[in-house]
Tab-separated table of C-alpha atoms in Angstrom:
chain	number	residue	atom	x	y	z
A	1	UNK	CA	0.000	0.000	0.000
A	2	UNK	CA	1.299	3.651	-1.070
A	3	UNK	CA	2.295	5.825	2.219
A	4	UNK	CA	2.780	9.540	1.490
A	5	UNK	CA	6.403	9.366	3.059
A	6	UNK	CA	7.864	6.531	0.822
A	7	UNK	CA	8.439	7.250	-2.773
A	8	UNK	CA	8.779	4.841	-5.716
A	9	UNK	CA	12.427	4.800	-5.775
A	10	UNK	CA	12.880	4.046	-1.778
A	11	UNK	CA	9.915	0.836	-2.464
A	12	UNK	CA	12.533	-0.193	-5.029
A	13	UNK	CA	15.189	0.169	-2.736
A	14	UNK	CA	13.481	-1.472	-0.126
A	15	UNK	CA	12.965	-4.664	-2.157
A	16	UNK	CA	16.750	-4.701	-3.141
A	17	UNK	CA	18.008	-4.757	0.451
A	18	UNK	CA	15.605	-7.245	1.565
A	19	UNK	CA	16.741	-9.783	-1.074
A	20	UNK	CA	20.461	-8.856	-0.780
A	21	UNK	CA	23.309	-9.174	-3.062
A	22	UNK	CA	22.665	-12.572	-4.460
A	23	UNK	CA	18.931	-12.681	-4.868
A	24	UNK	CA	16.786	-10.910	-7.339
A	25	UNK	CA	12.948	-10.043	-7.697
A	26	UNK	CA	10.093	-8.594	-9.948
A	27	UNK	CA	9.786	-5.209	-10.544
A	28	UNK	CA	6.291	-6.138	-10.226
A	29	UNK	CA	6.712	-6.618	-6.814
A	30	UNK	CA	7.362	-3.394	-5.490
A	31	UNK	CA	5.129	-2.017	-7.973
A	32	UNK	CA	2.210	-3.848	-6.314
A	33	UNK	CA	3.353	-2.645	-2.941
A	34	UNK	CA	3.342	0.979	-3.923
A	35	UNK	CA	0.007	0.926	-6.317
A	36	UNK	CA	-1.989	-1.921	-5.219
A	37	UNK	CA	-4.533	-3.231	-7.537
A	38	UNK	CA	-3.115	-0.708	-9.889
A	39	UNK	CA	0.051	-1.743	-10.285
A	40	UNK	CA	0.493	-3.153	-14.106
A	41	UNK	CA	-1.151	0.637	-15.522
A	42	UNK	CA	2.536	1.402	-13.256
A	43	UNK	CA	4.956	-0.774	-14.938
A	44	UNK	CA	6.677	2.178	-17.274
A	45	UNK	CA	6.825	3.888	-13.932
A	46	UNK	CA	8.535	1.281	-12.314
A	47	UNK	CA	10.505	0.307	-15.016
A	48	UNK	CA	11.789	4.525	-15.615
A	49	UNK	CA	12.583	4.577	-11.504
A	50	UNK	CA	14.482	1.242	-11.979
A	51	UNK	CA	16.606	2.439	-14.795
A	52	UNK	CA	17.773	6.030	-12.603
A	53	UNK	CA	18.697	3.656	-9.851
A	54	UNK	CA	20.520	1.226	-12.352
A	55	UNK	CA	22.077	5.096	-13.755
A	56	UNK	CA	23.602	5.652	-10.395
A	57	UNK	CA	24.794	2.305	-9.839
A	58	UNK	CA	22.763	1.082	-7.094
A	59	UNK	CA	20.506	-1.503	-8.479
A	60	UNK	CA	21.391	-3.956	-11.274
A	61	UNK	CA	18.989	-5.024	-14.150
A	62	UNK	CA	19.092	-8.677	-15.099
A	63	UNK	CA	17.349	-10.465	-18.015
A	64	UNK	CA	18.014	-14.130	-18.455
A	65	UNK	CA	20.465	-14.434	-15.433
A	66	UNK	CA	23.032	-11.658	-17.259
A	67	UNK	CA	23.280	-7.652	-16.822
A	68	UNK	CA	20.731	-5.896	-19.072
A	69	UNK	CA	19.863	-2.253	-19.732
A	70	UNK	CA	16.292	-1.631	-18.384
A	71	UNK	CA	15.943	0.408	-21.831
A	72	UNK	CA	16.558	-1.597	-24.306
A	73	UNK	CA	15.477	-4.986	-22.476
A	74	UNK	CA	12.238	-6.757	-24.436
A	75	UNK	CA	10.361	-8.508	-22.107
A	76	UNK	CA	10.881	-9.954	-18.477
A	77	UNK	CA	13.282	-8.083	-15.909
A	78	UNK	CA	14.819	-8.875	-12.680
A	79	UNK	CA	16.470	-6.259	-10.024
A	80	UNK	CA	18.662	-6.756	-7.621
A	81	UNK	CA	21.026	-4.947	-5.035
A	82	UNK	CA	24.716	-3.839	-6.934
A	83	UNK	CA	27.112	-5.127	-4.999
């Protein structure tokens, strides 16, 4: 559920350091904890706030097991913490 203090980006971050530097997740997840029921209208949201976190180096985008740019990726994503 969305709380007024807790933006996008920190729900992201939130996610990454739960799952730690060898597990991955969804960006679905976090976009279902911050929207709710809405959460797939999110996705390019999600997706845009994963991709300025991946800019600065403090998430990393997987597709298929291997590093990916968000931006260019087709299809399924997974996020995790940068080591």
């Amino acid at each position: 559920m969305r709380e007024n203090d807790t933006s996008l980006t920190d729900t992201i971050l939130r996610f990454a350091h739960e799952r730690g530097l060898t597990a991955s997740f969804c960006p679905s997840e976090p976009a279902r904890a911050f929207f709710g029921d809405a959460w797939r209208a999110h996705m390019p949201e999600v997706r845009k706030a994963a991709a300025k976190l991946a800019d600065e180096g403090r998430i990393e985008v997987l597709q298929r097991g291997k590093p990916a740019g968000i931006r260019r990726a087709k299809g399924p994503v997974r996020l995790r913490l940068r080591s």
